[in-house]
Coordinates of C-alpha atoms and ligand atoms in Angstrom, one line a residue:
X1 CA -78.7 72.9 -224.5
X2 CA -76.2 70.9 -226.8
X3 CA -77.7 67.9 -229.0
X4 CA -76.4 64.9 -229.9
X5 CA -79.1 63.3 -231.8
X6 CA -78.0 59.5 -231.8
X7 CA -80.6 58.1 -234.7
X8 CA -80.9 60.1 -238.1
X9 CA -81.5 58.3 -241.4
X10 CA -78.5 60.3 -243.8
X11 CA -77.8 57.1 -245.8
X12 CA -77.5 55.7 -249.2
X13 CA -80.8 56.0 -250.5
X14 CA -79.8 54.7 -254.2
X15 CA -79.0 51.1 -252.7
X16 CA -83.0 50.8 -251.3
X17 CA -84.9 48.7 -253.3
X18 CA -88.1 50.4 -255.8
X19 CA -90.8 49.3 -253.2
X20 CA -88.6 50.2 -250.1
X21 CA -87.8 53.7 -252.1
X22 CA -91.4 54.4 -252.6
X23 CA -92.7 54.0 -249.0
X24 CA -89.4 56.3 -247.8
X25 CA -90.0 59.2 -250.0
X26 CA -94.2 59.3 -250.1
X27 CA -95.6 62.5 -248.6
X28 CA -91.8 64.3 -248.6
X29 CA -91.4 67.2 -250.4
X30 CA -87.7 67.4 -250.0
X31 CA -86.7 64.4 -251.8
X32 CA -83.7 66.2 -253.4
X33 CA -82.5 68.5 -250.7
X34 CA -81.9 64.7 -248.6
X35 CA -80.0 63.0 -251.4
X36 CA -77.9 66.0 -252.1
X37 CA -77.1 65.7 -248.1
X38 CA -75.9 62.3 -248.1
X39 CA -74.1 62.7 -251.2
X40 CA -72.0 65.8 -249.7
X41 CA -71.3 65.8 -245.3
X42 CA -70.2 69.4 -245.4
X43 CA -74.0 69.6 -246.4
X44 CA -75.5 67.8 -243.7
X45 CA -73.1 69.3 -241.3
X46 CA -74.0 73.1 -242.1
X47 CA -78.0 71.9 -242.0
X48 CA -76.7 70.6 -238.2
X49 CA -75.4 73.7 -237.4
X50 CA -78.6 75.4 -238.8
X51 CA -80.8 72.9 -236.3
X52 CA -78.5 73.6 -233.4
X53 CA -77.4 69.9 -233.4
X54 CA -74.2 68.9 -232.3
X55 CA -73.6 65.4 -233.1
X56 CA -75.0 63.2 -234.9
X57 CA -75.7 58.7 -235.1
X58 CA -75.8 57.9 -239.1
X59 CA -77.8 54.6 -238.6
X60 CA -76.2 52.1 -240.6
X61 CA -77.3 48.8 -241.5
X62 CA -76.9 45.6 -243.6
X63 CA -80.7 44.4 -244.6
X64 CA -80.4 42.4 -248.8
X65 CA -83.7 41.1 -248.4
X66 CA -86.0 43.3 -247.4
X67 CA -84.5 47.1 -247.3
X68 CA -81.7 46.6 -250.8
X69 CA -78.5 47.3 -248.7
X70 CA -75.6 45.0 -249.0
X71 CA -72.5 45.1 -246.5
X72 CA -71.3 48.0 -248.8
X73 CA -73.2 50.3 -246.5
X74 CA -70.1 50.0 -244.2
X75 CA -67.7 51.7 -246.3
X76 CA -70.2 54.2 -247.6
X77 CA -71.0 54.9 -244.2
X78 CA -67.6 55.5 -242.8
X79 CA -66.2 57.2 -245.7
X80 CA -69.1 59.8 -245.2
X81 CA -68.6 60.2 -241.3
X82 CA -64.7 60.8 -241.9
X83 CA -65.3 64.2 -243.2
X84 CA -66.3 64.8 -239.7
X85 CA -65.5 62.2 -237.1
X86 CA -66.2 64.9 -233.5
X87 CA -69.7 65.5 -235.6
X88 CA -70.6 62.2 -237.1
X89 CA -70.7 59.0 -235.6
X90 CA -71.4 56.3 -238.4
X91 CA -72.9 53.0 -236.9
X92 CA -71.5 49.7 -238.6
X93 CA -73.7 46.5 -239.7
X94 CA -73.5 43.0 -240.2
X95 CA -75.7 40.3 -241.2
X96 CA -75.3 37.1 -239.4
X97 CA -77.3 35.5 -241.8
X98 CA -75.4 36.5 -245.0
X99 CA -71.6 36.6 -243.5
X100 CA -69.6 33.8 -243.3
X101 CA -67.3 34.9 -240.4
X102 CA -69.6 37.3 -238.4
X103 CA -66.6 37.8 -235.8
X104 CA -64.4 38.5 -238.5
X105 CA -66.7 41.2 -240.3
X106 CA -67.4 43.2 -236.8
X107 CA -64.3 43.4 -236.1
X108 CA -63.6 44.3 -239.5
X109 CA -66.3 46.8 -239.4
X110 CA -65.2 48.2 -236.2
X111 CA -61.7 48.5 -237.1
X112 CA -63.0 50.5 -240.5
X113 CA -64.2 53.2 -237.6
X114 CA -68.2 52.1 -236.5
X115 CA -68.7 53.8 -233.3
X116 CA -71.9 51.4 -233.0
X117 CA -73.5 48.8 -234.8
X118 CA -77.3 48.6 -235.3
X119 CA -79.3 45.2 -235.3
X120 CA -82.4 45.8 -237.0
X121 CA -84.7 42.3 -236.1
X122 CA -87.8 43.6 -238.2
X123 CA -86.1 44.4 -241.6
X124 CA -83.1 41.6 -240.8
X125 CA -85.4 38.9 -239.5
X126 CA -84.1 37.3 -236.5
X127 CA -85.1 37.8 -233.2
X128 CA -82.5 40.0 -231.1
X129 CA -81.7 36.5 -229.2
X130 CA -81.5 34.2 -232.0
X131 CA -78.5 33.1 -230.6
X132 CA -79.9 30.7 -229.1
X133 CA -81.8 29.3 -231.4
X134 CA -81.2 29.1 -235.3
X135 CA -78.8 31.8 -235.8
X136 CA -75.7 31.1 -233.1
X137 CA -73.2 33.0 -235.4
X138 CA -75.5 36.2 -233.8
X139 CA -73.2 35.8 -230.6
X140 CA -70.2 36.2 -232.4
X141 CA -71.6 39.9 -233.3
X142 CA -72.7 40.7 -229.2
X143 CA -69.2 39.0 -228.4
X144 CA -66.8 41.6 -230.9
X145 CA -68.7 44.5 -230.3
X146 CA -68.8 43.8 -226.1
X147 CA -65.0 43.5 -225.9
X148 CA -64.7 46.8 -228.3
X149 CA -66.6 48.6 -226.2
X150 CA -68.7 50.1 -229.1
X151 CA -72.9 50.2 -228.0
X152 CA -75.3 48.4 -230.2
X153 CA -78.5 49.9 -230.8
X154 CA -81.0 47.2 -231.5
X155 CA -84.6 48.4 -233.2
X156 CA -87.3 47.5 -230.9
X157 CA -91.4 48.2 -232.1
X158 CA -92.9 48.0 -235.4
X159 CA -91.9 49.2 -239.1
X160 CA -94.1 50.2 -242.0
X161 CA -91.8 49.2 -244.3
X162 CA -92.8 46.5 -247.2
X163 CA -91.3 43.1 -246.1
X164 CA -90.3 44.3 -242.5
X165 CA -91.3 41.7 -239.4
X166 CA -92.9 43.5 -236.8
X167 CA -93.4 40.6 -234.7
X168 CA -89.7 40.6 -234.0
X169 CA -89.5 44.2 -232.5
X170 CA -90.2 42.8 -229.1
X171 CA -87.6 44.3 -226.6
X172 CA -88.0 41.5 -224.5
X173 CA -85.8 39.6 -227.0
X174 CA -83.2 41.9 -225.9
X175 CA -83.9 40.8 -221.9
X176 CA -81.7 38.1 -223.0
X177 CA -79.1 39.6 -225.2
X178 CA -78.2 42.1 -221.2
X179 CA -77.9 38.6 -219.2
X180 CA -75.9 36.8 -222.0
X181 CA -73.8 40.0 -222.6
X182 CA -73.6 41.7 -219.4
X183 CA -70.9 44.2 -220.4
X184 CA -72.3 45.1 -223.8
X185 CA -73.9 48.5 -223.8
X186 CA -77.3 48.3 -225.6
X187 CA -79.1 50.8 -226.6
X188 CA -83.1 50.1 -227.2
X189 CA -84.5 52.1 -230.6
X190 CA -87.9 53.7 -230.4
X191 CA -88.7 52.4 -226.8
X192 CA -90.9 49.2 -228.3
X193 CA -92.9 52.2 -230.0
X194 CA -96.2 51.4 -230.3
X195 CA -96.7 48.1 -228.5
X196 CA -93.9 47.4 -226.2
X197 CA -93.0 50.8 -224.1
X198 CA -94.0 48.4 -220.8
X199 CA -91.2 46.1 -221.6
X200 CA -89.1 48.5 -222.8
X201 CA -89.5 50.3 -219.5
X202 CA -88.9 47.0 -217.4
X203 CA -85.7 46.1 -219.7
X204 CA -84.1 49.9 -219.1
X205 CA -84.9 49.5 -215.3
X206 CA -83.8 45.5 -215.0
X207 CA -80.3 45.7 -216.7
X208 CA -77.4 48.1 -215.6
X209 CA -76.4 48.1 -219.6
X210 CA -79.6 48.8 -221.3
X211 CA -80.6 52.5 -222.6
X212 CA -83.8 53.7 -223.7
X213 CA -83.4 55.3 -227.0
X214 CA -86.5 57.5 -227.9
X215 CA -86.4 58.1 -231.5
X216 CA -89.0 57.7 -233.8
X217 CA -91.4 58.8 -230.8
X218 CA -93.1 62.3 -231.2
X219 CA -92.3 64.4 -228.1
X220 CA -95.7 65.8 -227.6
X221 CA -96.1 61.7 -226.5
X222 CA -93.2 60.7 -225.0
X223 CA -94.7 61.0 -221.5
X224 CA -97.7 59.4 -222.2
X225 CA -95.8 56.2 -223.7
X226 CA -93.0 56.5 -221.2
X227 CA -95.0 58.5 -217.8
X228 CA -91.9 57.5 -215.3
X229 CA -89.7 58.5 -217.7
X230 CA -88.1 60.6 -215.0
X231 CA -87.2 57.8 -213.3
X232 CA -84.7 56.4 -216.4
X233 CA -83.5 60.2 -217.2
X234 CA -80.2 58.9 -216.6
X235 CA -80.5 56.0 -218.9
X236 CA -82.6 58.0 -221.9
X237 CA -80.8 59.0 -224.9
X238 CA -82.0 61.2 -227.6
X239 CA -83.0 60.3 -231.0
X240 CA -85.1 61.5 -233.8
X241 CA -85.2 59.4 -236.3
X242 CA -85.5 61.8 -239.1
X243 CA -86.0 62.3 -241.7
X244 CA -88.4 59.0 -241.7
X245 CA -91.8 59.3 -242.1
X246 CA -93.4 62.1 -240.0
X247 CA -90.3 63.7 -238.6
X248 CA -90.2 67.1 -240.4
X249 CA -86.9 68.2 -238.5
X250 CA -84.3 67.2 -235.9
X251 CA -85.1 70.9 -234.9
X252 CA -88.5 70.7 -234.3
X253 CA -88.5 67.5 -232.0
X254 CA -85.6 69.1 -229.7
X255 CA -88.1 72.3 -228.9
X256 CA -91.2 70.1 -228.6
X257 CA -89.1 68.0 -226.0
X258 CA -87.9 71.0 -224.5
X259 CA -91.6 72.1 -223.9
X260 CA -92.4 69.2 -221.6
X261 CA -92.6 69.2 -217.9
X262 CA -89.4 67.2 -216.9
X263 CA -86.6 69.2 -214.9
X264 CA -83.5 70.8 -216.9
X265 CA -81.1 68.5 -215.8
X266 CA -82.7 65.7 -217.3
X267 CA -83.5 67.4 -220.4
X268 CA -79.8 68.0 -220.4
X269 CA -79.1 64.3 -219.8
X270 CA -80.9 63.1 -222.0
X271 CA -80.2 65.2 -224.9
X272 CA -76.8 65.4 -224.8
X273 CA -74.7 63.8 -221.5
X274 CA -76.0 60.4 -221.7
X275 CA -75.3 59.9 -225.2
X276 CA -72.0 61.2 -224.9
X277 CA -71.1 59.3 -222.2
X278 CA -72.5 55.7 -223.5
X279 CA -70.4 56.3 -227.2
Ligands
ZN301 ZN1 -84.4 54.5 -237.6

C-alpha cells in the first residue's frame, strides 16, 4: 500500500534552543544520521524510498519562545522541499503573536510554496480560538489559508517539551475554529493524544472539515484510544511523527498499523487516499 506520511519532524535542528535540543535528541542514537538528513533531501528521500514511503508533511513551525525557531523556518523549509515538490510537502508557519501583518505573512508564506501551515497552541501559546479573545490577528491566519485552499494542521494533546502549554492542546478549541471557518480544512495532530481522543472523536464526527490526524499515537493503541475509528476511516489521515521521541521509524509504525484488524480499504484510506485528497 502507498504512504504518505503527513507529520515527520526533518527540520532545522541548529535553530532549537540548548534545553529544547536536549529533550529532542535524549535516548537517540542516531543524532547524526538525522542532521545529515535535513541538511541534504536527496538523503531523506532515498531513506523514504528505503521505508516504502511515498510522500512526506515536513512540519514546519514559527515558535521564538519556547522551541528557538524564528520565521526563517519558512524559507529553510521550502528551500528543502523544492528538491522534491511530488515527494515533499513543506508546511508554512506564522506567529500571530510576533508578525505584524499576519494576513500579509500567510499569504506570503503560501505564495513561497507551503502546502499547509501548522498551529502549534502548546509550544506557541494561544489557544486554537484565540480569535476571539486576545489574539484577533489569529483570524487573519484561518482567513488566508481558507481562501488558499491549503489545510492547517493544528497540534491537539500534550508536549514534553521544556516551556510547552499543555493546557492548550484541547481540540475542543478547534470546535470553534470549523464553525468560524467552515471551508477551512483542518486537520487535528495526534487525536488530543493522551487526554482528549473523546473530543477529538466528537470534533472529526461534528464538522464536515475536520480530519483526524493520528501521529504521534503508537499503532499497537490506536484502537484502544480511537475504538470507532472505523467509523471516521474516511476522515483519518496518517502520520507518524518521527523521528520524536519513541518513534524508531516511519517503517515500523506503517506495518504495526497494517497488523490491526480494520478492513483494507480503510487501511488504504487512511494511509494514503485521504491525505492525498485533503492536500
Ligand atoms: Zn509533531
Amino acid at each position: 500500500m502507498k504512504v504518505f506520511d503527513t507529520h515527520i519532524h526533518i527540520q532545522p535542528f541548529h535553530m532549537m534552543k540548548p534545553d529544547v535540543q536536549r529533550t529532542f535528541w535524549m535516548k537517540k542514537d542516531n543524532r547524526a544520521e538525522l542532521e545529515a538528513l535535513a541538511e541534504d533531501p536527496k538523503k531523506l528521500l532515498a531513506h523514504m524510498d528505503a521505508d516504502g514511503i511515498e510522500r512526506v508533511g515536513l512540519i514546519n513551525y514559527v515558535s521564538p519562545d519556547v522551541m528557538g525557531f524564528t520565521s526563517e523556518v519558512n524559507e529553510w523549509m521550502m528551500q528543502y522541499a523544492s528538491a522534491a515538490p511530488d515527494r515533499l510537502y513543506p508546511f508554512g508557519s506564522v506567529h500571530p503573536a510576533f508578525t505584524e501583518d499576519v494576513a500579509g505573512e500567510t499569504e506570503r508564506v503560501i505564495a513561497l510554496g507551503a502546502r499547509a501551515l501548522k498551529v502549534h497552541p502548546p509550544h506557541q501559546r494561544f489557544r486554537a480560538n484565540a480569535y476571539q479573545q486576545d489574539l484577533p490577528a489569529l483570524a487573519r491566519l484561518y482567513e488566508r489559508a481558507e481562501v488558499a485552499g491549503v489545510p492547517v494542521t493544528i497540534h491537539t494533546g500534550t508536549s514534553v517539551f521544556p516551556g510547552a502549554r499543555s493546557r492548550l492542546g484541547d481540540p475542543m478549541d478547534v470546535d470553534d475554529v470549523a464553525i468560524d471557518f467552515p471551508k477551512l480544512k483542518i486537520l487535528l495532530a495526534h487525536g488530543g493524544r493522551p487526554l482528549w481522543m473523546e473530543a477529538a472523536f466528537f470534533v472529526v464526527r461534528r464538522h464536515r472539515n475536520v480530519f483526524l490526524e493520528i501521529s504521534g499515537i503508537p499503532p499497537v493503541k490506536l484502537l484502544e484510544y480511537f475504538p470507532r475509528l472505523d467509523e471516521i476511516a474516511h476522515k483519518t489521515v496518517w502520520g507518524t511523527d518521527w523521528p520524536s521521541p519513541g518513534i524508531k521509524s516511519m517503517r515500523q509504525n506503517v506495518d504495526q498499523f497494517l497488523e490491526l484488524p480494520l478492513p483494507d480499504a480503510a487501511k488504504r484510506a487512511i494511509l494514503y487516499d485521504n491525505a492525498l485528497r485533503v492536500f
